[in-house]
XYZ file of C-alpha atoms in Angstrom:
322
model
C 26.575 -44.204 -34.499
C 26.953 -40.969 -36.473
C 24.879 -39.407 -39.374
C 21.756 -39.147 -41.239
C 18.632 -41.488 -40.117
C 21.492 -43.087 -37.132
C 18.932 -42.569 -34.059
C 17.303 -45.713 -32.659
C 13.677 -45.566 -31.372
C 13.710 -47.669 -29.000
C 10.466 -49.115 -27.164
C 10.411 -48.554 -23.475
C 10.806 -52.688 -22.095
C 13.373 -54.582 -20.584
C 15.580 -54.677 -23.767
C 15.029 -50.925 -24.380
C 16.326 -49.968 -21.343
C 18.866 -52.554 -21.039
C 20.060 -51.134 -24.742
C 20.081 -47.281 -23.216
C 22.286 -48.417 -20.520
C 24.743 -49.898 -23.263
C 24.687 -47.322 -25.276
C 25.410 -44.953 -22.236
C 28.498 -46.398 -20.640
C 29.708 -46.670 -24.017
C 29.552 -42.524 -23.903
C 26.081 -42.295 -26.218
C 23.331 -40.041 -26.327
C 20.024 -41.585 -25.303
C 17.344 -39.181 -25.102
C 15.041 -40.632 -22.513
C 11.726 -39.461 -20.736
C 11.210 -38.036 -17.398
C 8.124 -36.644 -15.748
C 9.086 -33.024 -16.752
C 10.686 -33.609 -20.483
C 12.518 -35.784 -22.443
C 16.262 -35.540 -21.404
C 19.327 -35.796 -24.142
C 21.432 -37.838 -21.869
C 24.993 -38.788 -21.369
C 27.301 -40.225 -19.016
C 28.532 -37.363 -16.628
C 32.304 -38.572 -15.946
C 33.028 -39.013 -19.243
C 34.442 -35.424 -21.250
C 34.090 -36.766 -24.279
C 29.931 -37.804 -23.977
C 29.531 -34.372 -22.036
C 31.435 -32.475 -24.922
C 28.887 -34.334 -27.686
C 25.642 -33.102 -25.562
C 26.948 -29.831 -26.404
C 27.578 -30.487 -29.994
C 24.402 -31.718 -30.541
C 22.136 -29.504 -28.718
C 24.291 -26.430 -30.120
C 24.330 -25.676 -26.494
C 26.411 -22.711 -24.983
C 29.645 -24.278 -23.214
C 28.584 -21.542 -20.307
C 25.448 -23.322 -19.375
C 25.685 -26.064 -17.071
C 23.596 -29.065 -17.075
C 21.770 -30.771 -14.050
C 22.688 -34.473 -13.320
C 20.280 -37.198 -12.789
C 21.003 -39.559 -10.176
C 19.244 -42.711 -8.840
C 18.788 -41.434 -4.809
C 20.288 -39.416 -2.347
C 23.373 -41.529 -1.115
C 23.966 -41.121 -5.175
C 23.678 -37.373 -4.432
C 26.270 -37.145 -1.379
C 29.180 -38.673 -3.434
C 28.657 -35.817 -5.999
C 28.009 -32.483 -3.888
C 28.327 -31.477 0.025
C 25.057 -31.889 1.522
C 23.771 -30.070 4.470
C 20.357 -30.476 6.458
C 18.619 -28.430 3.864
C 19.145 -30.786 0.852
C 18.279 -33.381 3.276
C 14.635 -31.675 3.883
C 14.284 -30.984 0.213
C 15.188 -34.367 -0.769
C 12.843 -35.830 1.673
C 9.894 -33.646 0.423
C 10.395 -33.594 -3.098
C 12.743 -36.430 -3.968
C 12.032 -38.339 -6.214
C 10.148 -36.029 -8.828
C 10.626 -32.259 -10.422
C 13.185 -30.069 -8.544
C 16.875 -29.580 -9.196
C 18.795 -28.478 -6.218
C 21.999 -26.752 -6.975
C 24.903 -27.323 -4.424
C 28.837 -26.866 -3.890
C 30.680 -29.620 -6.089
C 32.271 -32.226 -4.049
C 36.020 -32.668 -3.905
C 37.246 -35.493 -6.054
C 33.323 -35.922 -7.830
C 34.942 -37.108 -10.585
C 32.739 -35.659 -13.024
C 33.147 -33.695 -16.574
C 34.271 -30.303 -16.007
C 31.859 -29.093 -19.077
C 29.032 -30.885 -16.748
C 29.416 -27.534 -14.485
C 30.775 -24.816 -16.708
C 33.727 -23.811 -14.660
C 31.196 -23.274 -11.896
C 32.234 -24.653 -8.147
C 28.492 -26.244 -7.638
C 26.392 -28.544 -9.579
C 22.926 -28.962 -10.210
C 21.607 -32.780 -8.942
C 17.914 -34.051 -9.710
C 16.548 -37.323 -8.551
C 14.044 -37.963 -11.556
C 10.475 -39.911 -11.081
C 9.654 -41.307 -14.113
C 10.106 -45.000 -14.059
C 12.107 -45.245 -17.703
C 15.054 -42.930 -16.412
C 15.019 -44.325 -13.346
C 15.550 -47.890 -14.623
C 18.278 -46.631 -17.141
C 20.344 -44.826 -14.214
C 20.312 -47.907 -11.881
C 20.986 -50.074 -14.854
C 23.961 -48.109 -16.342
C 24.867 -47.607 -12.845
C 26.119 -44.066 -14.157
C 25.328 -40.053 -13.207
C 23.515 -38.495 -16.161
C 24.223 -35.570 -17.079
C 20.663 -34.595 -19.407
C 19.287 -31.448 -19.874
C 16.947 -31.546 -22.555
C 16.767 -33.455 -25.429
C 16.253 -30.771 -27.861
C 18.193 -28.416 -30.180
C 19.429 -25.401 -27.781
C 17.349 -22.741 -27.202
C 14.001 -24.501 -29.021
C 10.712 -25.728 -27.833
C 11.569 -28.423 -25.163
C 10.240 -32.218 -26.190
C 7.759 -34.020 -24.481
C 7.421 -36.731 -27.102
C 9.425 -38.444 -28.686
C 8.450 -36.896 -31.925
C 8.984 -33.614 -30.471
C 12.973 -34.663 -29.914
C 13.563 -36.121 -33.377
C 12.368 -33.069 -34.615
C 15.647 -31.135 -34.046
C 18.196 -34.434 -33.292
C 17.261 -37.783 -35.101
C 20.652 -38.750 -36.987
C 22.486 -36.214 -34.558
C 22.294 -38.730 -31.482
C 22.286 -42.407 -30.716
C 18.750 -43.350 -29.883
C 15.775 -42.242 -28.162
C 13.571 -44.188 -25.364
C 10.534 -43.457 -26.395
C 7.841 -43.937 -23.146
C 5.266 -41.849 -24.628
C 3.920 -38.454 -23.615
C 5.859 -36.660 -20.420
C 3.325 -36.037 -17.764
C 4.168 -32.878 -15.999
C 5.568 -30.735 -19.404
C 7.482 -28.154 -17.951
C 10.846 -28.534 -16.759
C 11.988 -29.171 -12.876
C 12.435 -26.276 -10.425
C 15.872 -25.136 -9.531
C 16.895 -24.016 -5.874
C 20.603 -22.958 -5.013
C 21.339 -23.367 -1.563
C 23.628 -20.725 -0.614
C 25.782 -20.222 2.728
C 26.392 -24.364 3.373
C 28.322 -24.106 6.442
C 25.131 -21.830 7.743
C 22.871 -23.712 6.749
C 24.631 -26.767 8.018
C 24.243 -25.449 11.541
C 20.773 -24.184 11.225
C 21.848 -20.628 11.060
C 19.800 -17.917 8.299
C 21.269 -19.195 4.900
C 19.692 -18.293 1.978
C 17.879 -19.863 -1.039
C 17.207 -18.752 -4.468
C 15.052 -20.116 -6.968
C 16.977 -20.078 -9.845
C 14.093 -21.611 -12.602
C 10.397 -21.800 -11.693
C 8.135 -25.201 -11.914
C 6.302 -27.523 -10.588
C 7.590 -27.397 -7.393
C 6.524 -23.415 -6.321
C 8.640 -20.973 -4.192
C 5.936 -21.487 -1.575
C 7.002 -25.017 -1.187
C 9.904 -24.523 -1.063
C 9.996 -21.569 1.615
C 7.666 -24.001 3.803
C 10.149 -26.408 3.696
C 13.243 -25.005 4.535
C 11.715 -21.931 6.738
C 13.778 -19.147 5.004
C 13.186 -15.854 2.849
C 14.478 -16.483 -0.516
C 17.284 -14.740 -1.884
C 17.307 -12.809 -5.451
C 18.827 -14.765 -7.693
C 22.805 -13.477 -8.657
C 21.927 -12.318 -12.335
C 24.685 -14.568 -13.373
C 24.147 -18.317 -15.570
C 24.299 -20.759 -12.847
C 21.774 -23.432 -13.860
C 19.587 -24.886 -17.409
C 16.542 -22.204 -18.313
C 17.829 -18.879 -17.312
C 19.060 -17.379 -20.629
C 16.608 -14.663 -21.323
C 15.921 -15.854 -24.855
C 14.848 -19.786 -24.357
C 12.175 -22.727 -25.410
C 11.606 -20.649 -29.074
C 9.214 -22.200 -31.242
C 11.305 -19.894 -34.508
C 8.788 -17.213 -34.690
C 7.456 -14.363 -33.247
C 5.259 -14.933 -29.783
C 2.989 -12.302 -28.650
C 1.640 -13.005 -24.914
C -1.614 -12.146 -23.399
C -3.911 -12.221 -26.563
C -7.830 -11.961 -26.073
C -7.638 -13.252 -30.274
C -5.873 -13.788 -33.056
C -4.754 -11.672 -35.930
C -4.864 -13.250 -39.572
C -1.654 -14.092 -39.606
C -1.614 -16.072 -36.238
C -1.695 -19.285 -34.642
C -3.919 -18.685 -31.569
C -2.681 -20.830 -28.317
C -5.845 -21.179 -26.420
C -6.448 -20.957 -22.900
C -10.050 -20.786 -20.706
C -12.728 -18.592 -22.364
C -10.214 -17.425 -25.188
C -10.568 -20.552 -27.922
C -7.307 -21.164 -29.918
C -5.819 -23.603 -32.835
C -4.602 -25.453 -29.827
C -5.791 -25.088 -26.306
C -3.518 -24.945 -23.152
C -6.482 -25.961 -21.110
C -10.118 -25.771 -21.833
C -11.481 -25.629 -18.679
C -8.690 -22.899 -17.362
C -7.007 -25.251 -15.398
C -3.134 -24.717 -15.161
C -1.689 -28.060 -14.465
C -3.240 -29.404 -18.083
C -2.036 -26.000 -19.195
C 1.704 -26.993 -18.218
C 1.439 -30.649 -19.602
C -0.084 -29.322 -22.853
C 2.007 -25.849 -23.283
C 5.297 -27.339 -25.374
C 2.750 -29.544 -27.141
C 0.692 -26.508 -28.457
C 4.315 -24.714 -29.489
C 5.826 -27.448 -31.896
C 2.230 -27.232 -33.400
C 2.460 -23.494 -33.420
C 6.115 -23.591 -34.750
C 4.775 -26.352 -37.454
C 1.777 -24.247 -38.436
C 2.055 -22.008 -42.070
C 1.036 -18.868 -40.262
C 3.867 -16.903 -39.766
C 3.513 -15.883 -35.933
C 1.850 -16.855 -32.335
C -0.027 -15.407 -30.535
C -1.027 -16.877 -26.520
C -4.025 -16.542 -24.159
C -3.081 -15.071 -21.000
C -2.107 -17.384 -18.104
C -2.872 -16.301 -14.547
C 0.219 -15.602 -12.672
C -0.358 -17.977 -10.057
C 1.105 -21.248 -8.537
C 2.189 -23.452 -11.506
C 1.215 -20.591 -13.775
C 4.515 -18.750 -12.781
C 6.967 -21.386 -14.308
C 4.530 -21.056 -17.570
C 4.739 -17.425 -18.093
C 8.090 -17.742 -17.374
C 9.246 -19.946 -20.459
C 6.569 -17.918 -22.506
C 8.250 -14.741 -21.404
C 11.282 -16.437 -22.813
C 9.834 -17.793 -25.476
C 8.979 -14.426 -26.736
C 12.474 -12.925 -26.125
Protein backbone atom coordinates (compact mmCIF):
# COMPACT_ATOMS: atom_id res chain seq x y z
CA UNK A 1 0.00 0.00 0.00
CA UNK A 2 1.88 3.02 -1.35
CA UNK A 3 0.79 6.69 -2.06
CA UNK A 4 -1.49 9.48 -1.47
CA UNK A 5 -4.60 8.93 1.09
CA UNK A 6 -3.05 4.78 1.35
CA UNK A 7 -3.04 4.80 5.39
CA UNK A 8 -5.78 2.79 7.10
CA UNK A 9 -7.29 4.07 10.40
CA UNK A 10 -7.96 1.38 11.94
CA UNK A 11 -10.23 1.10 15.22
CA UNK A 12 -8.51 -0.47 18.14
CA UNK A 13 -10.83 -4.17 18.44
CA UNK A 14 -10.19 -7.58 17.73
CA UNK A 15 -10.14 -7.07 13.89
CA UNK A 16 -7.93 -3.95 14.23
CA UNK A 17 -5.38 -5.61 15.84
CA UNK A 18 -5.71 -8.81 14.14
CA UNK A 19 -5.32 -6.50 10.73
CA UNK A 20 -1.93 -4.75 12.36
CA UNK A 21 -0.52 -8.09 12.88
CA UNK A 22 -1.18 -8.88 9.04
CA UNK A 23 -0.05 -6.05 7.86
CA UNK A 24 3.20 -6.47 10.01
CA UNK A 25 4.49 -9.89 9.09
CA UNK A 26 3.77 -8.88 5.71
CA UNK A 27 6.77 -6.10 6.40
CA UNK A 28 4.10 -2.91 6.87
CA UNK A 29 4.14 0.07 8.80
CA UNK A 30 1.47 0.20 11.50
CA UNK A 31 1.77 3.08 13.64
CA UNK A 32 0.31 1.91 16.90
CA UNK A 33 -0.09 3.45 20.51
CA UNK A 34 1.86 2.88 23.56
CA UNK A 35 1.70 4.52 26.94
CA UNK A 36 4.55 6.98 26.01
CA UNK A 37 3.70 7.76 22.07
CA UNK A 38 2.45 6.42 19.15
CA UNK A 39 5.15 4.09 17.60
CA UNK A 40 5.74 3.80 13.53
CA UNK A 41 6.27 0.13 13.68
CA UNK A 42 7.80 -2.61 11.69
CA UNK A 43 8.92 -6.02 11.84
CA UNK A 44 12.59 -6.03 13.23
CA UNK A 45 14.12 -9.15 11.21
CA UNK A 46 13.02 -8.05 8.18
CA UNK A 47 15.75 -5.30 6.19
CA UNK A 48 13.47 -4.39 3.94
CA UNK A 49 10.42 -3.10 6.68
CA UNK A 50 13.41 -1.64 8.84
CA UNK A 51 14.86 0.19 5.66
CA UNK A 52 11.03 1.74 4.94
CA UNK A 53 10.84 3.10 8.77
CA UNK A 54 13.69 5.06 7.70
CA UNK A 55 12.27 6.23 4.48
CA UNK A 56 9.35 7.34 5.93
CA UNK A 57 10.33 9.01 9.03
CA UNK A 58 13.32 10.70 6.96
CA UNK A 59 15.20 9.24 9.80
CA UNK A 60 19.12 9.33 9.99
CA UNK A 61 20.47 5.67 9.10
CA UNK A 62 22.91 6.49 12.33
CA UNK A 63 20.14 6.42 14.81
CA UNK A 64 19.09 3.23 16.08
CA UNK A 65 15.69 2.30 17.04
CA UNK A 66 14.47 0.49 20.30
CA UNK A 67 12.55 -2.85 19.82
CA UNK A 68 9.35 -3.71 21.42
CA UNK A 69 8.98 -7.06 22.67
CA UNK A 70 6.13 -8.98 24.42
CA UNK A 71 8.26 -10.05 27.94
CA UNK A 72 11.49 -10.80 29.11
CA UNK A 73 12.16 -14.46 27.84
CA UNK A 74 11.34 -12.32 24.41
CA UNK A 75 14.19 -10.07 25.62
CA UNK A 76 16.95 -12.89 26.33
CA UNK A 77 16.76 -14.31 22.73
CA UNK A 78 17.63 -10.76 21.45
CA UNK A 79 20.47 -9.33 23.88
CA UNK A 80 22.80 -10.92 26.79
CA UNK A 81 21.16 -10.31 29.96
CA UNK A 82 22.82 -10.01 33.25
CA UNK A 83 21.28 -9.58 36.88
CA UNK A 84 20.84 -5.93 36.25
CA UNK A 85 18.33 -6.16 33.33
CA UNK A 86 16.80 -8.75 35.42
CA UNK A 87 16.17 -6.05 38.40
CA UNK A 88 15.16 -3.44 35.91
CA UNK A 89 12.84 -5.64 34.17
CA UNK A 90 11.30 -6.71 37.34
CA UNK A 91 10.75 -3.06 38.53
CA UNK A 92 9.81 -1.40 35.53
CA UNK A 93 8.76 -4.04 33.03
CA UNK A 94 6.14 -3.74 31.53
CA UNK A 95 5.81 0.18 31.01
CA UNK A 96 8.28 3.30 29.95
CA UNK A 97 12.04 2.43 30.03
CA UNK A 98 14.28 1.21 27.25
CA UNK A 99 17.27 -0.65 28.44
CA UNK A 100 20.11 -0.74 26.04
CA UNK A 101 22.28 -3.99 26.08
CA UNK A 102 25.07 -6.00 24.04
CA UNK A 103 23.31 -7.61 20.86
CA UNK A 104 23.05 -11.27 21.09
CA UNK A 105 24.94 -13.58 18.76
CA UNK A 106 22.79 -14.95 16.00
CA UNK A 107 19.58 -12.25 17.08
CA UNK A 108 18.65 -12.40 13.81
CA UNK A 109 17.56 -8.99 13.52
CA UNK A 110 17.96 -5.99 10.79
CA UNK A 111 21.30 -4.61 10.93
CA UNK A 112 19.70 -0.91 10.26
CA UNK A 113 17.59 -1.89 13.62
CA UNK A 114 21.09 -1.07 15.51
CA UNK A 115 23.07 1.24 13.28
CA UNK A 116 26.24 -0.71 13.09
CA UNK A 117 26.18 -0.53 16.88
CA UNK A 118 27.11 -4.00 18.91
CA UNK A 119 23.98 -3.40 21.48
CA UNK A 120 20.38 -2.81 21.05
CA UNK A 121 17.85 -0.96 22.71
CA UNK A 122 14.75 -3.51 24.05
CA UNK A 123 11.41 -2.04 25.65
CA UNK A 124 8.64 -4.14 27.01
CA UNK A 125 5.65 -1.66 26.22
CA UNK A 126 2.34 -1.38 28.61
CA UNK A 127 -0.25 -0.26 26.65
CA UNK A 128 -2.69 -2.99 25.95
CA UNK A 129 -3.03 -2.23 21.87
CA UNK A 130 0.83 -2.90 21.27
CA UNK A 131 0.89 -5.46 23.46
CA UNK A 132 -1.88 -7.43 21.71
CA UNK A 133 -0.29 -6.64 18.22
CA UNK A 134 3.27 -8.08 19.36
CA UNK A 135 1.84 -11.37 20.78
CA UNK A 136 -0.44 -11.57 17.82
CA UNK A 137 2.18 -10.99 15.04
CA UNK A 138 4.33 -13.00 17.19
CA UNK A 139 7.17 -10.58 15.83
CA UNK A 140 10.01 -8.00 17.55
CA UNK A 141 9.04 -4.44 16.63
CA UNK A 142 11.27 -2.36 15.84
CA UNK A 143 9.10 1.38 16.44
CA UNK A 144 10.45 4.44 17.34
CA UNK A 145 8.06 7.02 16.77
CA UNK A 146 5.52 7.38 14.46
CA UNK A 147 6.32 10.74 13.26
CA UNK A 148 8.33 12.55 10.54
CA UNK A 149 12.12 12.64 11.96
CA UNK A 150 13.08 15.18 14.05
CA UNK A 151 9.21 16.71 14.57
CA UNK A 152 6.85 16.95 17.41
CA UNK A 153 6.32 13.28 18.58
CA UNK A 154 2.40 11.98 18.17
CA UNK A 155 0.27 11.14 20.83
CA UNK A 156 -2.86 10.91 18.71
CA UNK A 157 -3.54 9.58 16.02
CA UNK A 158 -4.13 12.86 14.36
CA UNK A 159 -0.89 13.99 15.53
CA UNK A 160 0.84 10.94 13.30
CA UNK A 161 -1.14 11.51 10.10
CA UNK A 162 -0.04 14.83 10.29
CA UNK A 163 3.47 14.13 8.88
CA UNK A 164 2.79 10.20 7.43
CA UNK A 165 -0.86 9.42 6.24
CA UNK A 166 -0.30 8.03 2.53
CA UNK A 167 3.49 7.48 3.53
CA UNK A 168 2.65 4.25 5.69
CA UNK A 169 0.22 1.39 5.83
CA UNK A 170 -2.21 2.13 8.59
CA UNK A 171 -2.49 3.49 11.93
CA UNK A 172 -4.17 1.83 15.23
CA UNK A 173 -5.76 4.44 16.46
CA UNK A 174 -6.48 3.76 20.58
CA UNK A 175 -6.97 7.28 21.34
CA UNK A 176 -4.88 9.70 23.38
CA UNK A 177 -1.30 8.18 24.81
CA UNK A 178 -1.34 8.48 28.52
CA UNK A 179 2.10 9.21 29.72
CA UNK A 180 3.25 11.75 26.50
CA UNK A 181 6.77 11.70 26.71
CA UNK A 182 8.86 9.07 25.43
CA UNK A 183 10.45 5.98 27.60
CA UNK A 184 13.71 6.36 29.54
CA UNK A 185 16.85 4.87 28.18
CA UNK A 186 19.58 3.13 30.45
CA UNK A 187 22.80 1.46 28.89
CA UNK A 188 24.17 -1.04 31.00
CA UNK A 189 27.77 -0.97 30.60
CA UNK A 190 30.58 -3.54 31.84
CA UNK A 191 28.12 -6.96 31.44
CA UNK A 192 30.53 -9.43 32.59
CA UNK A 193 30.83 -6.96 35.89
CA UNK A 194 27.79 -6.52 36.33
CA UNK A 195 27.02 -10.15 35.81
CA UNK A 196 29.03 -10.96 38.91
CA UNK A 197 27.85 -8.15 41.02
CA UNK A 198 31.02 -6.24 40.65
CA UNK A 199 30.84 -1.90 40.17
CA UNK A 200 29.52 -1.69 36.49
CA UNK A 201 28.22 1.30 35.37
CA UNK A 202 24.94 2.80 34.03
CA UNK A 203 24.13 5.73 31.97
CA UNK A 204 20.99 7.27 31.27
CA UNK A 205 21.09 7.85 27.85
CA UNK A 206 17.31 9.79 27.39
CA UNK A 207 15.37 11.08 30.41
CA UNK A 208 11.49 10.10 31.26
CA UNK A 209 9.21 8.78 33.15
CA UNK A 210 11.20 6.49 34.79
CA UNK A 211 13.89 9.13 36.77
CA UNK A 212 17.67 8.52 37.35
CA UNK A 213 16.68 8.17 41.00
CA UNK A 214 14.84 5.06 40.19
CA UNK A 215 16.92 3.82 38.50
CA UNK A 216 20.11 4.31 40.85
CA UNK A 217 17.77 2.72 43.70
CA UNK A 218 17.39 -0.12 41.75
CA UNK A 219 20.51 -1.23 40.60
CA UNK A 220 22.68 0.43 43.62
CA UNK A 221 25.29 2.16 41.33
CA UNK A 222 26.59 5.82 40.46
CA UNK A 223 25.65 6.54 37.00
CA UNK A 224 28.05 6.98 34.39
CA UNK A 225 28.20 10.17 31.89
CA UNK A 226 26.83 9.29 28.97
CA UNK A 227 29.71 8.61 25.87
CA UNK A 228 28.73 11.81 23.76
CA UNK A 229 28.29 9.44 20.94
CA UNK A 230 24.44 8.39 19.15
CA UNK A 231 23.71 5.22 20.83
CA UNK A 232 19.93 5.28 21.34
CA UNK A 233 16.33 7.34 19.84
CA UNK A 234 16.22 11.19 21.41
CA UNK A 235 19.76 12.21 21.76
CA UNK A 236 20.38 14.36 18.63
CA UNK A 237 20.71 17.81 19.99
CA UNK A 238 18.17 19.26 17.58
CA UNK A 239 14.84 16.92 18.17
CA UNK A 240 10.77 16.90 18.70
CA UNK A 241 10.64 20.55 16.52
CA UNK A 242 7.35 21.91 16.19
CA UNK A 243 9.06 24.12 12.65
CA UNK A 244 9.52 27.31 14.44
CA UNK A 245 11.37 29.13 16.73
CA UNK A 246 10.93 28.02 20.70
CA UNK A 247 11.97 30.34 23.33
CA UNK A 248 12.02 28.57 26.95
CA UNK A 249 11.33 30.01 30.28
CA UNK A 250 8.81 32.84 29.31
CA UNK A 251 6.93 34.78 32.20
CA UNK A 252 4.57 36.07 28.72
CA UNK A 253 4.19 36.29 25.41
CA UNK A 254 5.35 38.67 22.76
CA UNK A 255 2.82 39.62 19.86
CA UNK A 256 4.03 37.42 17.69
CA UNK A 257 3.82 34.27 20.00
CA UNK A 258 1.99 31.31 20.87
CA UNK A 259 2.26 31.21 24.70
CA UNK A 260 2.57 27.40 26.14
CA UNK A 261 1.17 27.78 29.55
CA UNK A 262 2.26 26.35 32.65
CA UNK A 263 1.10 27.15 36.63
CA UNK A 264 0.58 30.89 37.33
CA UNK A 265 1.86 31.88 33.72
CA UNK A 266 -1.62 31.44 31.48
CA UNK A 267 -0.92 30.42 27.81
CA UNK A 268 -2.90 29.59 24.34
CA UNK A 269 -2.48 26.11 25.64
CA UNK A 270 -1.62 25.08 29.13
CA UNK A 271 0.93 22.31 30.11
CA UNK A 272 -0.79 22.07 33.42
CA UNK A 273 -3.00 24.46 35.20
CA UNK A 274 -2.54 23.57 38.49
CA UNK A 275 1.54 23.25 38.06
CA UNK A 276 1.49 19.75 38.20
CA UNK A 277 4.20 17.98 35.99
CA UNK A 278 2.82 14.63 35.20
CA UNK A 279 -0.36 16.47 33.26
CA UNK A 280 2.43 18.72 32.06
CA UNK A 281 4.20 15.60 30.31
CA UNK A 282 0.87 14.04 28.98
CA UNK A 283 -0.21 17.46 27.62
CA UNK A 284 3.39 18.93 26.39
CA UNK A 285 3.44 17.35 22.53
CA UNK A 286 -0.28 18.14 22.53
CA UNK A 287 0.29 21.94 23.20
CA UNK A 288 3.32 21.82 20.33
CA UNK A 289 1.31 20.51 17.20
CA UNK A 290 -1.14 23.31 18.36
CA UNK A 291 1.73 25.70 18.66
CA UNK A 292 3.28 24.46 15.31
CA UNK A 293 -0.50 24.76 13.76
CA UNK A 294 -1.03 28.24 15.17
CA UNK A 295 -0.53 31.54 12.49
CA UNK A 296 1.84 33.19 14.90
CA UNK A 297 5.09 32.78 13.73
CA UNK A 298 7.01 31.59 17.00
CA UNK A 299 6.64 29.87 20.68
CA UNK A 300 7.27 30.84 23.42
CA UNK A 301 7.07 28.22 26.94
CA UNK A 302 6.44 28.73 30.69
CA UNK A 303 9.20 27.53 32.68
CA UNK A 304 9.11 23.93 33.99
CA UNK A 305 10.75 23.14 37.32
CA UNK A 306 13.72 21.00 36.88
CA UNK A 307 12.58 18.31 38.95
CA UNK A 308 11.57 14.56 38.78
CA UNK A 309 9.50 14.12 35.56
CA UNK A 310 10.23 17.75 34.79
CA UNK A 311 13.83 16.74 33.68
CA UNK A 312 12.76 14.53 30.64
CA UNK A 313 10.42 17.76 29.74
CA UNK A 314 13.02 20.36 29.65
CA UNK A 315 14.98 18.03 28.03
CA UNK A 316 12.91 17.62 24.68
CA UNK A 317 12.12 21.45 25.06
CA UNK A 318 15.82 22.11 25.22
CA UNK A 319 15.81 20.17 22.02
CA UNK A 320 13.02 21.44 20.74
CA UNK A 321 14.54 24.81 20.73
CA UNK A 322 17.88 23.68 19.16
Amino acid sequence: MTGKNATERLVWNAEGITRSAALLREGGLVAVPTETVYGLAARADDPQAVARIYDAKGRPSFNPLIVHVADVAHAKTLADWDGRAELLAERFWPGPLTIVLPLRKGAGLAAAVTAGLDTIALRCPAHPAMRAVIEQSGLPLAAPSANRSGWVSPTTPEHVLETLDGRIDAVLDAGSCTRGLESSIVALRNLNDGDQGGAAGWAMLRPGPVSEEEIAAVLGAPAEVASGRIEAPGQLASHYAPGKPVRLDAEGAEADEFLIGFGKVAGDCMLSTKGDLMEAATNLYHCLHLGAADAKPRIAIAPIPREGIGIAINDRLKRAAA
